[in-house]
Tab-separated table of C-alpha atoms and ligand atoms in Angstrom:
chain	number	residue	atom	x	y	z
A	923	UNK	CA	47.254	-34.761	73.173
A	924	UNK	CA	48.521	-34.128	69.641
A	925	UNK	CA	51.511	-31.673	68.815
A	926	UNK	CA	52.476	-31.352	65.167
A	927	UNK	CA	55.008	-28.175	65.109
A	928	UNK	CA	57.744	-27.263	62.841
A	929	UNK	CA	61.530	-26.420	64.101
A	930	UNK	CA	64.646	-25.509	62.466
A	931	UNK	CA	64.679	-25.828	58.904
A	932	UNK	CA	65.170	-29.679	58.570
A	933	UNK	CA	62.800	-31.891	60.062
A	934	UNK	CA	58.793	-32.190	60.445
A	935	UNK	CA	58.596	-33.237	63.589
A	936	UNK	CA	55.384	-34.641	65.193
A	937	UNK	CA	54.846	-36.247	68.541
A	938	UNK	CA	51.923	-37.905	70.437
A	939	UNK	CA	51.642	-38.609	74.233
A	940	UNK	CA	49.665	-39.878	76.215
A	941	UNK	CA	49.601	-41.033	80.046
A	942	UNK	CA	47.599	-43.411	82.119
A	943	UNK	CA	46.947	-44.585	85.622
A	944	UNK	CA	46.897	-48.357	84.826
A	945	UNK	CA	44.391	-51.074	86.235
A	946	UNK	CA	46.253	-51.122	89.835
A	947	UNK	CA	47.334	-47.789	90.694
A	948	UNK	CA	44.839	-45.007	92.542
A	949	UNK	CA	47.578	-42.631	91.084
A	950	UNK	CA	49.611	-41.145	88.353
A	951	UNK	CA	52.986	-40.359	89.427
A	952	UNK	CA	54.256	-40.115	85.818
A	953	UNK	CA	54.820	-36.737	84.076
A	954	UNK	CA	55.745	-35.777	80.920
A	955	UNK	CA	56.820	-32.656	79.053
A	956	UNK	CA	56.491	-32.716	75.199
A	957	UNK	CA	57.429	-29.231	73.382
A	958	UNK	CA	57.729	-29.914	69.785
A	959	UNK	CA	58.782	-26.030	69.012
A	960	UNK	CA	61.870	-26.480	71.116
A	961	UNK	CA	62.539	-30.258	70.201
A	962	UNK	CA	62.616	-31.355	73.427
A	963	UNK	CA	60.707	-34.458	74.989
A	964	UNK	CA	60.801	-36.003	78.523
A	965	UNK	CA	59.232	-38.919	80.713
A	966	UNK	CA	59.640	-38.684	84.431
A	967	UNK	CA	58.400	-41.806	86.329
A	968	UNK	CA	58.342	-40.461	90.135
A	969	UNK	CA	58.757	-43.056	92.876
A	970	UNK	CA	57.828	-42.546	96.630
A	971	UNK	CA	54.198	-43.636	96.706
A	972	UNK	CA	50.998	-40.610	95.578
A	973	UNK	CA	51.702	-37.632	96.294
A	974	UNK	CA	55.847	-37.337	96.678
A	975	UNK	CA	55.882	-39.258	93.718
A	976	UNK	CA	54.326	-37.382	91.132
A	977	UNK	CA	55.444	-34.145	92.983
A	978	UNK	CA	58.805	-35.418	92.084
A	979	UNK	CA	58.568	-36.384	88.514
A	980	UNK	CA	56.636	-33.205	87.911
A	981	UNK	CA	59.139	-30.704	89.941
A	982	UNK	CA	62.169	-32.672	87.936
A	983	UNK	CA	61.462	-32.029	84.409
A	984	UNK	CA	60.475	-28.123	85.522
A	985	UNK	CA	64.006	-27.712	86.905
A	986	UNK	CA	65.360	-30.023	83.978
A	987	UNK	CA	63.720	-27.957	81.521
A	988	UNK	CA	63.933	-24.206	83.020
A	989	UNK	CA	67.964	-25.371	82.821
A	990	UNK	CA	67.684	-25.783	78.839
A	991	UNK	CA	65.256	-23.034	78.381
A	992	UNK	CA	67.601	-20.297	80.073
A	993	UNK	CA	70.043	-21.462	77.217
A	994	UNK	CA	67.848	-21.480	74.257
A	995	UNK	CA	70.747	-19.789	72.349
A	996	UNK	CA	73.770	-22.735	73.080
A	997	UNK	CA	70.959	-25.393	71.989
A	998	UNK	CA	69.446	-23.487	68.821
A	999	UNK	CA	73.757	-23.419	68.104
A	1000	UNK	CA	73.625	-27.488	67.604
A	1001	UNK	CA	71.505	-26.935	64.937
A	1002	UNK	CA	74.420	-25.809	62.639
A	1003	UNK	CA	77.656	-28.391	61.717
A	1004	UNK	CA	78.995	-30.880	64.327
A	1005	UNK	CA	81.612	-28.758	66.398
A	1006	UNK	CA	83.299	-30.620	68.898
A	1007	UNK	CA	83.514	-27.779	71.592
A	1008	UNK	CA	80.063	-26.593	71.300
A	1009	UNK	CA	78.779	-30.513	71.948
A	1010	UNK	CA	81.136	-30.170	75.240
A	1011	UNK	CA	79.096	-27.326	76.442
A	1012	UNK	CA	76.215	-28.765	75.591
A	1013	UNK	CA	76.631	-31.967	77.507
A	1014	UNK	CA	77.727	-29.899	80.128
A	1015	UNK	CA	74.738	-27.979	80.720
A	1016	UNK	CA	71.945	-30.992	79.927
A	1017	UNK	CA	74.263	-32.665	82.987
A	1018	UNK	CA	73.589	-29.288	85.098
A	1019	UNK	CA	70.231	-29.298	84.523
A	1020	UNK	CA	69.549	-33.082	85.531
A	1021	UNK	CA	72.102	-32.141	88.584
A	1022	UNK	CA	70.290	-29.086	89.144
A	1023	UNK	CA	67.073	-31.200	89.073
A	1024	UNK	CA	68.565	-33.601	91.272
A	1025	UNK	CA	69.131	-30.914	94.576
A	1026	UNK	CA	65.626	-29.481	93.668
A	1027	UNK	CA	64.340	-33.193	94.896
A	1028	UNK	CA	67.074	-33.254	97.466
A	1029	UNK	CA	65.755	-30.381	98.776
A	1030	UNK	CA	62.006	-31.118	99.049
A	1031	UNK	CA	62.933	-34.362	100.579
A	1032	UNK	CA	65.041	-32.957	103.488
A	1033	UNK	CA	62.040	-30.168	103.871
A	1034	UNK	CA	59.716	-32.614	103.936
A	1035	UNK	CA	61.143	-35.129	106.640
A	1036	UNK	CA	64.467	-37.116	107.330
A	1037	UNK	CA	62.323	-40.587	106.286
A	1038	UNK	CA	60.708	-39.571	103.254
A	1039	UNK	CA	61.388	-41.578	100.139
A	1040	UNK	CA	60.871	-39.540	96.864
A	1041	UNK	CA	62.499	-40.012	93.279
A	1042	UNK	CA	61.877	-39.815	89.799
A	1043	UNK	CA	63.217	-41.186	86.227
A	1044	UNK	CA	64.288	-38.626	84.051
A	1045	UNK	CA	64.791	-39.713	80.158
A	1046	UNK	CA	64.977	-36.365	78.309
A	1047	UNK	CA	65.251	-36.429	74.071
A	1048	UNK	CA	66.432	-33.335	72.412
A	1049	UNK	CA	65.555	-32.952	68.740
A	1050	UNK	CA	67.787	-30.009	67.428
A	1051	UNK	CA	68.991	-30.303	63.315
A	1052	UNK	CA	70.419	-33.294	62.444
A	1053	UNK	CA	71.379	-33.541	65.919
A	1054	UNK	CA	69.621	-35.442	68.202
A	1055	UNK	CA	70.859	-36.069	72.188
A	1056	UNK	CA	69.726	-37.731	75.075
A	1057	UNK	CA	70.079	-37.509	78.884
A	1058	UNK	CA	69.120	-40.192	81.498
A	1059	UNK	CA	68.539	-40.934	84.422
A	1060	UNK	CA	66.819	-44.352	86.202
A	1061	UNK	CA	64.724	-47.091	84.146
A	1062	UNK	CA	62.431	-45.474	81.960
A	1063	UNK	CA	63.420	-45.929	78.317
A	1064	UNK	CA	63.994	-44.439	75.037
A	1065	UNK	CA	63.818	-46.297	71.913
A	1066	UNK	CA	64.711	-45.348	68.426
A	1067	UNK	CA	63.399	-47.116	65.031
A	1068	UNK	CA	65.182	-46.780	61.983
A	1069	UNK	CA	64.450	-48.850	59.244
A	1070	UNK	CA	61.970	-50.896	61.396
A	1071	UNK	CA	64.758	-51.624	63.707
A	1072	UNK	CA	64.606	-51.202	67.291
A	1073	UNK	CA	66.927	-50.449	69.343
A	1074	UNK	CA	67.267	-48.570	72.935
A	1075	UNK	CA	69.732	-45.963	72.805
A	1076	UNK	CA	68.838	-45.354	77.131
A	1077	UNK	CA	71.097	-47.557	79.470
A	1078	UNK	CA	68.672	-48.833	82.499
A	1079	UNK	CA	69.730	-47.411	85.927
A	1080	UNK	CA	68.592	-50.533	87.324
A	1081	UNK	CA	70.617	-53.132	89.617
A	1082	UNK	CA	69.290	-55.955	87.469
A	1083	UNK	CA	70.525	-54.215	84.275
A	1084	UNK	CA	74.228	-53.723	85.671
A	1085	UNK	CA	73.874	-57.426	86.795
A	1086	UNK	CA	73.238	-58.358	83.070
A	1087	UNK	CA	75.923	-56.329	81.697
A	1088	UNK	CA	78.790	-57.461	83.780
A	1089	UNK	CA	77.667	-60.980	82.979
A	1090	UNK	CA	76.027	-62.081	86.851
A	1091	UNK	CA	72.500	-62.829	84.890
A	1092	UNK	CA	71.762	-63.412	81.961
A	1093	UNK	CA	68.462	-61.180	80.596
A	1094	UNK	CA	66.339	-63.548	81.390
A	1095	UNK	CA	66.995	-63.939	84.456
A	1096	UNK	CA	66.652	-60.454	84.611
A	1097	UNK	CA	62.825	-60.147	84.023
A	1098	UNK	CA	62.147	-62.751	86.557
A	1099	UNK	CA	64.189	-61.268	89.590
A	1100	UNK	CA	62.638	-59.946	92.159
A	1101	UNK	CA	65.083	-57.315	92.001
A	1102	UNK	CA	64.060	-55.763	88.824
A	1103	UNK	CA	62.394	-52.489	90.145
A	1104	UNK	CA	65.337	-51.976	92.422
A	1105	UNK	CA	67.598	-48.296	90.944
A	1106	UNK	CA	70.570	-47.301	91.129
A	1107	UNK	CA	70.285	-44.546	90.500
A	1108	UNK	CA	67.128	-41.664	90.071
A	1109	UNK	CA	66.805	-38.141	90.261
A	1110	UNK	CA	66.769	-37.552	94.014
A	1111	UNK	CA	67.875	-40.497	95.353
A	1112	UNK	CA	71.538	-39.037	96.974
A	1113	UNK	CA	74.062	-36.631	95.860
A	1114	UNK	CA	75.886	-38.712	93.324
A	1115	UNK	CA	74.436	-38.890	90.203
A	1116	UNK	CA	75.581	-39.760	86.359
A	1117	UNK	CA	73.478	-39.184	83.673
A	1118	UNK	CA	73.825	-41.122	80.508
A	1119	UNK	CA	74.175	-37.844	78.386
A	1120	UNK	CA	74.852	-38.884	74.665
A	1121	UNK	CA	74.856	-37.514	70.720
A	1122	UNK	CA	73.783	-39.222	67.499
A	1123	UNK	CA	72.505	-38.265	64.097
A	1124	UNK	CA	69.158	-38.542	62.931
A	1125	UNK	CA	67.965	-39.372	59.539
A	1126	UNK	CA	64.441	-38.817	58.107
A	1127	UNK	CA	62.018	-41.087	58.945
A	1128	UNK	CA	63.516	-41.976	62.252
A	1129	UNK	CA	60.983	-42.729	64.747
A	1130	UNK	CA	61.548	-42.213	68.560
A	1131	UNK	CA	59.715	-43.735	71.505
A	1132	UNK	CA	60.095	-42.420	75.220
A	1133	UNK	CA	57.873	-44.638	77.984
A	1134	UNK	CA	57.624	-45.139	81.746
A	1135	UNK	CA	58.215	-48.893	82.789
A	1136	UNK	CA	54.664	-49.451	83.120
A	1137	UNK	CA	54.533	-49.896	79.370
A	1138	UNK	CA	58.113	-51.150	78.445
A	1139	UNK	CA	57.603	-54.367	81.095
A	1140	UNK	CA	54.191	-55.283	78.501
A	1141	UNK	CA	55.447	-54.986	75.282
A	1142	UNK	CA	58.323	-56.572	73.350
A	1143	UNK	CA	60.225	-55.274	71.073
A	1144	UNK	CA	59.282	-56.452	68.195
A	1145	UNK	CA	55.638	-55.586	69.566
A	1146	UNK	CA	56.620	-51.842	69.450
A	1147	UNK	CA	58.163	-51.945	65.716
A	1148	UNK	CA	54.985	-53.130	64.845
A	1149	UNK	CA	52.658	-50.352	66.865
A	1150	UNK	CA	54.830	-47.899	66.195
A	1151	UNK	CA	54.399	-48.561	62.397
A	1152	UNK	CA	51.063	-47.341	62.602
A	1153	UNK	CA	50.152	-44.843	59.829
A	1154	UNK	CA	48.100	-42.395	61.362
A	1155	UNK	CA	50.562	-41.557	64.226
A	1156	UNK	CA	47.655	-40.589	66.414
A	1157	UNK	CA	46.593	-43.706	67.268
A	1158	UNK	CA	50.188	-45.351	68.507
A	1159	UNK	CA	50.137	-43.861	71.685
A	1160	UNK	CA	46.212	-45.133	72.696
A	1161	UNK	CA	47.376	-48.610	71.102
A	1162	UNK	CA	50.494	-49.208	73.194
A	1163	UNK	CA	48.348	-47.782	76.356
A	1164	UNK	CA	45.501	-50.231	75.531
A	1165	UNK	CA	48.171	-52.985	75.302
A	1166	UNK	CA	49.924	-52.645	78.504
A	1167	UNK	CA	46.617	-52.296	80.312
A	1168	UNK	CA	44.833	-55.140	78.480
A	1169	UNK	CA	48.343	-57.291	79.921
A	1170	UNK	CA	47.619	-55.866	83.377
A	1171	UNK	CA	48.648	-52.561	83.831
A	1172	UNK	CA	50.474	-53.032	86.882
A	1173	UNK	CA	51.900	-49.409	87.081
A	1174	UNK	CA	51.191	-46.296	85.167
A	1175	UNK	CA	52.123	-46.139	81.452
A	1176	UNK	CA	52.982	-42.958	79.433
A	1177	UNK	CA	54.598	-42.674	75.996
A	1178	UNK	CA	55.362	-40.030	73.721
A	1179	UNK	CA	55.860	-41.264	69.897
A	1180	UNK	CA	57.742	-39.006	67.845
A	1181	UNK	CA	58.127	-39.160	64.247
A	1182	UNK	CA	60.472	-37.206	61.519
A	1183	UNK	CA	59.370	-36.705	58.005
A	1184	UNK	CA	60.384	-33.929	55.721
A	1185	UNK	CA	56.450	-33.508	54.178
A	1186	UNK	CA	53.739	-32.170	55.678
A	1187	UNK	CA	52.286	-35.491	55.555
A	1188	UNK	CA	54.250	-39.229	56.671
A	1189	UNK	CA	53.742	-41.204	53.809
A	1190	UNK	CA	53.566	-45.164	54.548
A	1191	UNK	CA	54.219	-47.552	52.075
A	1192	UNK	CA	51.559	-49.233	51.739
A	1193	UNK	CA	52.517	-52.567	50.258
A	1194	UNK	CA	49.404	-54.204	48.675
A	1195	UNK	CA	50.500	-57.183	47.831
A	1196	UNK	CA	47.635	-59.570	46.367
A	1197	UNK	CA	49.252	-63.009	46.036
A	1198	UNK	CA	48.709	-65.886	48.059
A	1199	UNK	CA	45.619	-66.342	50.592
A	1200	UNK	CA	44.077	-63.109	48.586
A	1201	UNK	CA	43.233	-65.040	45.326
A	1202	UNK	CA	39.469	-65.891	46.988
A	1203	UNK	CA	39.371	-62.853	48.795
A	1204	UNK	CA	35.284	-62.191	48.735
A	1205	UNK	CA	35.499	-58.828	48.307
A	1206	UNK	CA	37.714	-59.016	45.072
A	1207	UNK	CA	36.053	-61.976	43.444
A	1208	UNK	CA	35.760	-61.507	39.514
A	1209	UNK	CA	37.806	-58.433	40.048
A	1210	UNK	CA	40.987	-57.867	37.533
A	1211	UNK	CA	44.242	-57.484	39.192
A	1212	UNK	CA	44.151	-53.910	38.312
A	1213	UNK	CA	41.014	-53.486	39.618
A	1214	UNK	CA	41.785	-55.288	42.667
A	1215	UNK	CA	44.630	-53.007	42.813
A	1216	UNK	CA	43.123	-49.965	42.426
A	1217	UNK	CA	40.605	-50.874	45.435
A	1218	UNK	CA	43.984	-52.345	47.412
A	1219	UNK	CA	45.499	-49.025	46.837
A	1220	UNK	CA	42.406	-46.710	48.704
A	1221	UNK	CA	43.529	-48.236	52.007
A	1222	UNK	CA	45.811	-47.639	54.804
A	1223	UNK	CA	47.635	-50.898	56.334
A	1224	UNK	CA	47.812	-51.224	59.527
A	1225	UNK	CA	49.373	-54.034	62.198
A	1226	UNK	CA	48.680	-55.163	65.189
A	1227	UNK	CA	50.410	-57.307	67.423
A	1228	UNK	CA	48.404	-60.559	68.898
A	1229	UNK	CA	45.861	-59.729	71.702
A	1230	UNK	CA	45.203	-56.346	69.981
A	1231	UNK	CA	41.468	-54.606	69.888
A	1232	UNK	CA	41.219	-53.701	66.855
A	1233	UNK	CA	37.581	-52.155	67.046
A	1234	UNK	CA	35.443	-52.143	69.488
A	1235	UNK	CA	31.651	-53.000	69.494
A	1236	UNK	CA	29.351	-49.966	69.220
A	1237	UNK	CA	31.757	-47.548	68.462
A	1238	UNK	CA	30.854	-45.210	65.459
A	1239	UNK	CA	33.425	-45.136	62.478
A	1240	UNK	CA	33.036	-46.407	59.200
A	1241	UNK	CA	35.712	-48.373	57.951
A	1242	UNK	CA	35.767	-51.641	56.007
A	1243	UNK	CA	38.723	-53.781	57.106
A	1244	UNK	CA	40.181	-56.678	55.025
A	1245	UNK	CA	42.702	-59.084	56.673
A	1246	UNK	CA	46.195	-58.799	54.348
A	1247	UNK	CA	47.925	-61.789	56.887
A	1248	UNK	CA	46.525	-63.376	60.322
A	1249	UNK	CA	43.363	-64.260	62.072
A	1250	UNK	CA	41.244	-61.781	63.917
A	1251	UNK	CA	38.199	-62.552	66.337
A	1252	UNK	CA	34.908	-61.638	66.398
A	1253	UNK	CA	33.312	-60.738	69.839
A	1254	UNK	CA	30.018	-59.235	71.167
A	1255	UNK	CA	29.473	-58.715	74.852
A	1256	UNK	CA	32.686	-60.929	75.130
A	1257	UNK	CA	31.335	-63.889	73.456
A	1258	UNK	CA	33.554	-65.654	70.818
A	1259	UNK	CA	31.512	-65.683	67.621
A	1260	UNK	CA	34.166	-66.405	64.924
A	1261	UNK	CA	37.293	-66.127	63.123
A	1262	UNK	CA	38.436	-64.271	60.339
A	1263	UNK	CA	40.736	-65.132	58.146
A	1264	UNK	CA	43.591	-64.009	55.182
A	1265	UNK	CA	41.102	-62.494	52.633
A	1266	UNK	CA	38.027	-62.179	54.784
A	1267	UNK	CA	36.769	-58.809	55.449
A	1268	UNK	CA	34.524	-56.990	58.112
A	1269	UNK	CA	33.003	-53.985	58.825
A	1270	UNK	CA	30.739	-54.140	55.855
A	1271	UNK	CA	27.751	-53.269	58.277
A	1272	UNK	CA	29.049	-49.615	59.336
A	1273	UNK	CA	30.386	-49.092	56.274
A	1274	UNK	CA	27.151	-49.594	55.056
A	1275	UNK	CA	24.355	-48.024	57.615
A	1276	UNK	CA	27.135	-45.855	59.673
A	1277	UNK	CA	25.828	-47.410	62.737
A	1278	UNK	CA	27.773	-48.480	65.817
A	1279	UNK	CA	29.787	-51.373	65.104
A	1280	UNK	CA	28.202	-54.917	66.120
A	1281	UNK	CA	31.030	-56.305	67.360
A	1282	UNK	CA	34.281	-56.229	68.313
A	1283	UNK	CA	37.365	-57.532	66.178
A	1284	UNK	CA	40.633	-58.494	67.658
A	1285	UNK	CA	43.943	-59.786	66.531
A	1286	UNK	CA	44.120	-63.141	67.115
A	1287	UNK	CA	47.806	-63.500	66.129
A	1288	UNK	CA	50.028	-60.748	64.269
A	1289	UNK	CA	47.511	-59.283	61.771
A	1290	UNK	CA	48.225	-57.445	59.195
A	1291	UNK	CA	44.864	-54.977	57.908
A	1292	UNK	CA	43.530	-52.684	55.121
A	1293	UNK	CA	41.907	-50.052	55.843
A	1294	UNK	CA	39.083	-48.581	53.748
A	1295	UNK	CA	37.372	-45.651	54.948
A	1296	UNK	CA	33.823	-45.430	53.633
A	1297	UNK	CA	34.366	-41.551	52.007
A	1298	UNK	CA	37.126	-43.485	49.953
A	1299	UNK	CA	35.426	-46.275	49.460
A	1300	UNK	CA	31.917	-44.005	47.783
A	1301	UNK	CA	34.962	-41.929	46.229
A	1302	UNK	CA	35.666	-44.784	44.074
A	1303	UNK	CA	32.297	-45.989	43.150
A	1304	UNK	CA	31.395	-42.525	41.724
A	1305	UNK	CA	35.081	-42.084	40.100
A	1306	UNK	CA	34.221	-45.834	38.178
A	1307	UNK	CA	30.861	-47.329	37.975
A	1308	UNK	CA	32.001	-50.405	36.282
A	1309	UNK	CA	34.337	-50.992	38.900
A	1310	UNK	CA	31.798	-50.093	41.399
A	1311	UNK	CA	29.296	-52.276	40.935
A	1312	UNK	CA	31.600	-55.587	40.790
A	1313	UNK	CA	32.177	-54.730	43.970
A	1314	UNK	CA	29.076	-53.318	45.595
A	1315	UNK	CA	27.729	-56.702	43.960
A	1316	UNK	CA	30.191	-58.662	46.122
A	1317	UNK	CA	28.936	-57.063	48.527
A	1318	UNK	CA	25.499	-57.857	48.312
A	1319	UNK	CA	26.411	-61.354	47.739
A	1320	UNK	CA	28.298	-61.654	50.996
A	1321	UNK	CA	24.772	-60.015	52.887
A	1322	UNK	CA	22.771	-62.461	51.577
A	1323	UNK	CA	25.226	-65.298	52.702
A	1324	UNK	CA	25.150	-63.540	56.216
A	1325	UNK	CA	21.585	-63.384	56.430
A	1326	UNK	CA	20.799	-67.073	55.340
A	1327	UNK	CA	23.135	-67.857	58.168
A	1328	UNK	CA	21.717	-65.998	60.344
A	1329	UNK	CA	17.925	-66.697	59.631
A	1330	UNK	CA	19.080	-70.660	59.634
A	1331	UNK	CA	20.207	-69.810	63.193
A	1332	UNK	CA	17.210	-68.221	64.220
A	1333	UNK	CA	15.070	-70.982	62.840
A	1334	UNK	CA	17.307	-73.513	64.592
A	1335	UNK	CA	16.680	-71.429	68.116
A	1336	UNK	CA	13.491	-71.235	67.762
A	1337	UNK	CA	13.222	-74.903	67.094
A	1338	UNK	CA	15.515	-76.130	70.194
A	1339	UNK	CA	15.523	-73.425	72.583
A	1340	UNK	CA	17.750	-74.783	74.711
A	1341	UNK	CA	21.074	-74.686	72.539
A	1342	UNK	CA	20.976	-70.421	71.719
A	1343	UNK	CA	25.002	-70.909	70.701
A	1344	UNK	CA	26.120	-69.882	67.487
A	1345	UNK	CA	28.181	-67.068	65.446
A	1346	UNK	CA	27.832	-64.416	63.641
A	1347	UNK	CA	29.656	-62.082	61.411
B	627	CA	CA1	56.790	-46.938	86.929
């Protein structure tokens, strides 16, 4: 699901979530709620096993939210100048509403049966002006990049995290206890309850992450700078989902990215940077460096972190993809077939016939990409011939080197049928 909505008069604000069951779990007992209009954003990761679970998370960000929503007016307030006594009030009712969400689960617990176990994680994000303000509950995170630095701005409610921060473990430790699922505290878990409720400014460009466990145990963090860098905010929230499931996907994963820009449009900058490794790049051989730029510059960069699918075979889309930095591997039907490296390309095949893709590329280490869509890319051959046919002679030249190789290799299996190994590109 995509939102892209406008609010107040300051930010763009867009936001993309997504939520999955994981490789392990028979079901989803995450919810979300993501309401761009009214800037406000929440993952609840219910505990308690099927059912309670996700009747929990859902039930807790419908009381949560039905709190805010009856004071719409208070809220829209913070969107004018910092005043101390309205941010009181505020505070005050986002810790009613997780209270108020708290006896809701309270209440279906004791109507359910004195032995039921039921809870939920409740990280709420509330976009409002310049103002932005949290409140949490439990282990489920928020993260906030600014200047591609990371940092999370939730505390976790978990007995392993209090352990680190009075100095018992030491993080890693942490990770490796068997304690690390254990809360201290979630949404209807007992009557006391104290939300980590807290202000902050934000600042174009800022870039927020909310996730369930089930994704923040998968990736690092310098894993999610780089995913969350991703131009064409659509496709963060698949990636990181992909990730954590390709690592396991030991629980269920959701994530809403959210993303403030003042344009219509978030504009990356794209370095293109065409020194070292890119000198004998095949695609930009006899190319001047303005021309090279000038192809460079049609492209999106993307990165991905190591392990990463970047396409998969068969699917239908026709980019061109040449490798900036890193290695990135070839597969079909899981086979190996070969590495890429800094200055090779692929894709040229779909970009060419528009056919699925014959085989799958993925990041073998961090990879950095270039994008080149193919309407683009025939943009730019009708715009300049000259340049055009340097490169669509590059091109060619590449084909025939691929089709040597591959006709050698077909010669060589027909000669020795026994040995049928080899790669392709
Ligand atoms: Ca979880």
């Amino acid at each position: 699901m995509e939102t892209t909505e406008r609010f107040g008069a300051v930010f763009q604000v867009e936001a993309w979530v997504g939520s999955d069951l994981g490789q392990v779990r028979n079901k989803n007992e995450d919810n979300y709620l993501v309401d761009a209009l009214n800037g406000l954003f929440i993952v609840a990761d219910g505990m308690g096993g099927g059912v309670q679970g996700e009747k929990a998370s859902r039930r807790s960000i419908e009381t949560f939210s039905a709190a805010l929503y009856n004071k719409r007016t208070l809220l829209r307030a913070l969107e004018f100048p910092h005043d101390e006594e309205l941010r009181q009030q505020v505070a005050e009712l986002l810790d009613q509403a997780i209270r108020a969400a708290n006896q809701e689960i309270l209440r279906i617990r004791k109507s359910i049966g004195p032995k039921v176990t039921m809870g939920t994680t409740l990280s709420a994000l509330l976009l409002l002006g310049n103002t932005g303000v949290l409140a949490h509950v439990g282990d489920s995170r928020i993260y906030r990049v600014r200047y591609r630095e990371l940092s999370q701005i939730t505390n976790d409610h978990s007995l392993v995290a209090e352990q680190v921060r009075e100095g018992y473990i030491t993080p890693e430790q942490a990770e490796l206890s068997p304690f690390r699922n254990v809360l201290v505290q979630a949404v209807g878990k007992g009557d006391k309850i104290d939300p980590q409720i807290e202000f902050f400014d934000l600042e174009m460009g800022d870039q927020f992450l909310l996730c369930s466990d089930g994704l923040s145990n998968y990736l690092t963090e310098s894993e999610i700078i780089t995913v969350l860098g991703e131009p064409e905010g659509h496709r963060i929230v698949p990636r990181l989902i992909d990730c954590a499931n390709a690592r396991g996907g030991s629980d269920n994963i959701t994530a809403i990215a959210i993303r403030l820009s003042t344009s219509e449009h978030y504009q990356p900058t794209t370095e293109v940077d065409i020194g070292r490794g890119f000198t004998n790049a095949p695609l930009l051989r006899g190319l001047k460096t303005m021309e090279s730029t000038r192809l460079l510059q049609l492209g999106k960069t993307h990165d991905y972190i190591a392990g990463e699918r970047i396409v998969s075979e068969d699917s239908i889309d026709r980019s061109l993809f040449l490798i900036f930095d890193g290695q990135v591997g070839l597969y079909r039907g899981g086979h190996w077939l070969s590495t890429l490296e800094t200055g090779q390309h692929f894709g040229l095949f779909s970009l060419i016939d528009g056919q699925g893709r014959l085989v799958s590329a993925t990041a073998e280490s961090q990879v950095r990409l270039l994008e080149i869509s193919r309407n683009e890319f025939v943009d730019l051959l009708r715009r300049e011939p000259n340049l055009g046919v340097k490169i669509v002679w590059n091109l060619l030249k590449d084909l025939s080197f691929s089709y040597r190789q591959t006709v050698a290799r077909l010669l060589k299996a027909l000669s020795s049928p026994e040995d049928d190994s080899g790669t392709m590109d």
